[in-house]
Amino acid sequence: LPHARCGASVLARACSGAAPAPPQADGRTIQPAPPQAEARTLVFEGPKAGILRTLKTCSVANLFLSLLSSPVAVLVSETGTPSTRALMMGIVVLFSVTTTAGLHIATKPYVLAIHRISNGRGAAGDNIPKLETSAEDIRLSIATVTFFGGSSARELDLAALGPASSFMIFANMSAAGIPYYVDPLGTVLDESTMAAVRTAADAPEPR
């Protein structure tokens, strides 16, 4: 029976295609190192994140309410002519669409949070993430508010950051043509990384 169990385990390793771990000098086997996880360090938090999420959620809800209730109001109401009621419905819907779209355009660049992404571990093999030291190696994750009030993060290199163009009226920095607004009143948790972000945002535009 021991020989049968040994043969079954060898056969299972052979069928799985996994190479056996090489033995050490003292007879122990060397276990493969686990994959290194991606570490994220919070650098910045926007102070108006909660307010913007609530405001955008209410604005979208109001838009859908207007789209649904306006036709019903036209059909039920007996005031004025049908054309007058239709005109009023159009004005209400247009107002809701315009205000929701304007709010989205104005708040889309607002940065909710910035995270610094680092891969690997310390030199001693411990659980301390290895942070990059040069600006070219720093990678960021920038979260902005979505149309429905959620959060959407975009990963980019620090070197891709630059000043906002003159037509980006609601932004103070940009990356690959995407505007961002970093609130000066936000909470900074990593001064060195945030200083590098500000330096990149304040760099003169290439001519």
PDB file of N, CA, C and O in Angstrom, residues 57-73 89 92-93 96 100:
ATOM      1  N   THR A  57     -25.537  62.003  -7.660  1.00  0.00           N
ATOM      2  CA  THR A  57     -26.580  60.988  -7.569  1.00  0.00           C
ATOM      3  C   THR A  57     -27.960  61.629  -7.572  1.00  0.00           C
ATOM      4  O   THR A  57     -28.883  61.167  -8.274  1.00  0.00           O
ATOM      5  N   CYS A  58     -28.125  62.702  -6.812  1.00  0.00           N
ATOM      6  CA  CYS A  58     -29.415  63.409  -6.786  1.00  0.00           C
ATOM      7  C   CYS A  58     -29.725  64.049  -8.128  1.00  0.00           C
ATOM      8  O   CYS A  58     -30.887  64.066  -8.574  1.00  0.00           O
ATOM      9  N   SER A  59     -28.702  64.583  -8.802  1.00  0.00           N
ATOM     10  CA  SER A  59     -28.927  65.223 -10.101  1.00  0.00           C
ATOM     11  C   SER A  59     -29.382  64.214 -11.139  1.00  0.00           C
ATOM     12  O   SER A  59     -30.320  64.477 -11.908  1.00  0.00           O
ATOM     13  N   VAL A  60     -28.751  63.049 -11.176  1.00  0.00           N
ATOM     14  CA  VAL A  60     -29.155  62.018 -12.136  1.00  0.00           C
ATOM     15  C   VAL A  60     -30.550  61.499 -11.801  1.00  0.00           C
ATOM     16  O   VAL A  60     -31.367  61.254 -12.707  1.00  0.00           O
ATOM     17  N   ALA A  61     -30.840  61.321 -10.512  1.00  0.00           N
ATOM     18  CA  ALA A  61     -32.184  60.872 -10.120  1.00  0.00           C
ATOM     19  C   ALA A  61     -33.246  61.893 -10.531  1.00  0.00           C
ATOM     20  O   ALA A  61     -34.330  61.521 -10.998  1.00  0.00           O
ATOM     21  N   ASN A  62     -32.923  63.178 -10.380  1.00  0.00           N
ATOM     22  CA  ASN A  62     -33.859  64.217 -10.791  1.00  0.00           C
ATOM     23  C   ASN A  62     -34.071  64.210 -12.302  1.00  0.00           C
ATOM     24  O   ASN A  62     -35.190  64.450 -12.797  1.00  0.00           O
ATOM     25  N   LEU A  63     -33.006  63.926 -13.041  1.00  0.00           N
ATOM     26  CA  LEU A  63     -33.114  63.861 -14.501  1.00  0.00           C
ATOM     27  C   LEU A  63     -34.055  62.740 -14.926  1.00  0.00           C
ATOM     28  O   LEU A  63     -34.955  62.940 -15.755  1.00  0.00           O
ATOM     29  N   PHE A  64     -33.866  61.553 -14.371  1.00  0.00           N
ATOM     30  CA  PHE A  64     -34.733  60.431 -14.727  1.00  0.00           C
ATOM     31  C   PHE A  64     -36.168  60.668 -14.275  1.00  0.00           C
ATOM     32  O   PHE A  64     -37.118  60.275 -14.961  1.00  0.00           O
ATOM     33  N   LEU A  65     -36.334  61.318 -13.136  1.00  0.00           N
ATOM     34  CA  LEU A  65     -37.691  61.637 -12.671  1.00  0.00           C
ATOM     35  C   LEU A  65     -38.381  62.594 -13.633  1.00  0.00           C
ATOM     36  O   LEU A  65     -39.580  62.444 -13.929  1.00  0.00           O
ATOM     37  N   SER A  66     -37.644  63.567 -14.145  1.00  0.00           N
ATOM     38  CA  SER A  66     -38.227  64.512 -15.108  1.00  0.00           C
ATOM     39  C   SER A  66     -38.596  63.812 -16.411  1.00  0.00           C
ATOM     40  O   SER A  66     -39.652  64.080 -17.003  1.00  0.00           O
ATOM     41  N   LEU A  67     -37.724  62.909 -16.856  1.00  0.00           N
ATOM     42  CA  LEU A  67     -37.992  62.200 -18.108  1.00  0.00           C
ATOM     43  C   LEU A  67     -39.217  61.298 -17.992  1.00  0.00           C
ATOM     44  O   LEU A  67     -39.952  61.105 -18.972  1.00  0.00           O
ATOM     45  N   LEU A  68     -39.431  60.754 -16.813  1.00  0.00           N
ATOM     46  CA  LEU A  68     -40.564  59.849 -16.633  1.00  0.00           C
ATOM     47  C   LEU A  68     -41.861  60.575 -16.304  1.00  0.00           C
ATOM     48  O   LEU A  68     -42.944  60.168 -16.764  1.00  0.00           O
ATOM     49  N   SER A  69     -41.769  61.635 -15.514  1.00  0.00           N
ATOM     50  CA  SER A  69     -42.986  62.291 -15.040  1.00  0.00           C
ATOM     51  C   SER A  69     -43.541  63.314 -16.029  1.00  0.00           C
ATOM     52  O   SER A  69     -44.762  63.565 -16.048  1.00  0.00           O
ATOM     53  N   SER A  70     -42.701  63.922 -16.835  1.00  0.00           N
ATOM     54  CA  SER A  70     -43.183  64.968 -17.752  1.00  0.00           C
ATOM     55  C   SER A  70     -44.209  64.453 -18.751  1.00  0.00           C
ATOM     56  O   SER A  70     -45.270  65.075 -18.938  1.00  0.00           O
ATOM     57  N   PRO A  71     -43.975  63.332 -19.446  1.00  0.00           N
ATOM     58  CA  PRO A  71     -45.029  62.840 -20.356  1.00  0.00           C
ATOM     59  C   PRO A  71     -46.328  62.506 -19.635  1.00  0.00           C
ATOM     60  O   PRO A  71     -47.422  62.748 -20.161  1.00  0.00           O
ATOM     61  N   VAL A  72     -46.215  61.947 -18.426  1.00  0.00           N
ATOM     62  CA  VAL A  72     -47.425  61.618 -17.669  1.00  0.00           C
ATOM     63  C   VAL A  72     -48.194  62.889 -17.313  1.00  0.00           C
ATOM     64  O   VAL A  72     -49.426  62.940 -17.395  1.00  0.00           O
ATOM     65  N   ALA A  73     -47.462  63.937 -16.916  1.00  0.00           N
ATOM     66  CA  ALA A  73     -48.114  65.202 -16.568  1.00  0.00           C
ATOM     67  C   ALA A  73     -48.818  65.812 -17.768  1.00  0.00           C
ATOM     68  O   ALA A  73     -49.896  66.406 -17.641  1.00  0.00           O
ATOM     69  N   MET A  89     -43.404  70.584 -21.079  1.00  0.00           N
ATOM     70  CA  MET A  89     -42.672  69.355 -20.817  1.00  0.00           C
ATOM     71  C   MET A  89     -41.267  69.431 -21.398  1.00  0.00           C
ATOM     72  O   MET A  89     -40.276  69.031 -20.771  1.00  0.00           O
ATOM     73  N   VAL A  92     -39.034  71.630 -19.194  1.00  0.00           N
ATOM     74  CA  VAL A  92     -38.623  70.960 -17.948  1.00  0.00           C
ATOM     75  C   VAL A  92     -37.540  69.924 -18.225  1.00  0.00           C
ATOM     76  O   VAL A  92     -36.534  69.843 -17.509  1.00  0.00           O
ATOM     77  N   VAL A  93     -37.736  69.126 -19.265  1.00  0.00           N
ATOM     78  CA  VAL A  93     -36.745  68.093 -19.599  1.00  0.00           C
ATOM     79  C   VAL A  93     -35.431  68.730 -20.027  1.00  0.00           C
ATOM     80  O   VAL A  93     -34.346  68.283 -19.623  1.00  0.00           O
ATOM     81  N   SER A  96     -33.529  69.935 -17.002  1.00  0.00           N
ATOM     82  CA  SER A  96     -32.921  68.843 -16.245  1.00  0.00           C
ATOM     83  C   SER A  96     -31.690  68.295 -16.960  1.00  0.00           C
ATOM     84  O   SER A  96     -30.659  68.035 -16.333  1.00  0.00           O
ATOM     85  N   THR A 100     -27.853  68.701 -15.406  1.00  0.00           N
ATOM     86  CA  THR A 100     -27.114  67.460 -15.118  1.00  0.00           C
ATOM     87  C   THR A 100     -25.840  67.386 -15.944  1.00  0.00           C
ATOM     88  O   THR A 100     -24.769  67.012 -15.433  1.00  0.00           O
TER      89      THR A 100
END
